[in-house]
């Protein structure tokens, strides 16, 4: 079961248990957010696959998420230069983002799936271990 949601001007394919990175949203870590801009819903299971497409959004459909992280992306460098005129400008930018754990998907027509507490716990532990492993990779890369 998965859905396509829209947030921050972008579209994301999500299913329960996914951790996605979206444009910065207000909220504290551990807080929850719901997305009602669901554009597509698919339930595949057993013999029957049901696909629902919104025009542009599905009425009553909802994707529940929990905020698991807030951060800033890698720095990008912007350079402006005019040749032979001694004009150079250098700026940097770091985009802020929010990391979300998708905890539930509701089609609005009766089909609903929520993560159990145990599934949620294992997904969060995998996510946390992935975060701890990242700085070590960066440290070994520089040598």
XYZ file of C-alpha atoms in Angstrom:
143
model
C 0.000 0.000 0.000
C 1.456 3.347 -1.006
C 0.436 6.908 -1.769
C 1.812 9.942 -3.569
C 1.694 13.134 -1.500
C 2.572 16.732 -2.273
C 4.498 18.961 0.115
C 6.908 21.824 -0.427
C 6.075 21.923 -4.137
C 7.365 18.371 -4.640
C 5.724 14.951 -4.850
C 6.798 11.938 -2.790
C 5.870 8.258 -3.077
C 5.401 7.016 0.483
C 4.344 3.871 2.274
C 4.127 3.085 5.984
C 7.605 2.642 7.453
C 9.381 4.989 5.009
C 11.622 7.791 6.254
C 11.493 10.697 3.816
C 13.307 14.025 3.674
C 11.118 17.012 2.744
C 11.428 20.792 2.739
C 11.509 22.303 6.244
C 8.260 21.974 8.204
C 7.447 23.612 11.530
C 7.343 21.226 14.459
C 9.429 19.537 17.099
C 11.114 16.154 16.861
C 8.608 13.568 18.050
C 5.644 15.654 16.874
C 3.228 14.426 14.247
C 1.978 15.911 10.993
C -0.744 14.861 8.584
C -0.795 15.391 4.833
C -4.161 15.700 3.137
C -2.744 16.547 -0.294
C -2.776 12.909 -1.428
C -2.673 12.675 -5.222
C -2.580 8.905 -5.742
C -3.342 5.804 -3.705
C -2.601 2.167 -4.496
C -3.384 -0.866 -2.398
C -1.775 -4.031 -3.633
C -2.369 -7.191 -1.716
C -3.764 -10.599 -2.463
C -5.540 -10.900 -5.786
C -6.997 -7.392 -5.949
C -5.078 -4.202 -6.629
C -6.996 -0.964 -6.239
C -5.687 2.266 -7.722
C -7.251 5.659 -7.015
C -6.139 8.855 -8.750
C -7.167 12.280 -7.453
C -8.290 15.284 -9.469
C -5.905 16.745 -8.268
C -6.277 15.408 -4.692
C -8.240 12.542 -3.139
C -11.086 13.537 -0.832
C -10.673 12.208 2.703
C -7.275 10.607 2.049
C -4.649 11.200 4.723
C -0.999 10.292 5.311
C 0.173 10.399 8.945
C 3.821 11.082 9.739
C 6.069 11.654 12.726
C 8.961 14.132 12.728
C 12.196 12.232 13.390
C 14.753 14.867 12.434
C 15.434 18.456 11.470
C 18.614 19.455 9.714
C 20.480 21.316 7.036
C 21.787 19.909 3.782
C 25.278 20.104 2.360
C 26.566 23.551 1.487
C 26.399 24.574 -2.134
C 28.559 27.384 -3.479
C 27.123 30.031 -5.798
C 29.658 32.000 -7.854
C 28.915 35.104 -9.933
C 31.671 36.397 -12.153
C 32.106 38.840 -15.024
C 35.240 38.260 -17.006
C 37.797 41.034 -17.420
C 35.885 43.307 -14.995
C 37.341 42.208 -11.648
C 33.814 41.255 -10.500
C 33.455 38.125 -8.408
C 30.882 37.189 -5.753
C 30.835 33.935 -3.837
C 27.918 32.859 -1.657
C 27.002 29.657 0.109
C 23.627 28.109 0.900
C 22.459 25.230 3.090
C 18.859 24.107 2.578
C 16.910 23.206 5.717
C 14.946 19.960 5.718
C 12.711 17.801 7.892
C 12.895 14.016 8.101
C 9.568 12.230 8.512
C 8.606 8.662 9.400
C 5.413 7.640 7.593
C 3.246 6.004 10.274
C -0.025 5.515 8.424
C -1.855 5.764 5.128
C -5.637 6.190 4.824
C -7.310 6.094 1.407
C -10.421 7.914 2.576
C -12.592 5.067 1.308
C -12.109 2.651 4.184
C -8.651 1.242 3.447
C -6.254 2.160 6.199
C -2.848 0.927 7.346
C -1.025 2.047 10.500
C 2.410 0.990 11.719
C 2.354 -1.056 14.892
C 4.398 0.154 17.859
C 6.982 -2.585 17.286
C 7.368 -1.815 13.558
C 7.735 1.860 14.406
C 10.410 1.102 17.007
C 12.481 -1.081 14.643
C 12.248 1.481 11.824
C 13.379 4.283 14.144
C 16.300 2.193 15.452
C 17.434 1.489 11.857
C 17.171 5.202 11.079
C 19.175 6.175 14.194
C 21.916 3.612 13.429
C 22.119 4.970 9.861
C 22.651 8.493 11.252
C 25.436 7.320 13.569
C 27.230 5.528 10.716
C 27.305 8.601 8.436
C 29.909 10.732 10.317
C 32.339 7.797 10.408
C 32.102 7.401 6.614
C 32.881 11.102 6.132
C 35.874 10.906 8.475
C 37.407 7.940 6.617
C 36.716 9.500 3.213
C 38.992 12.484 3.894
C 42.087 10.329 4.569
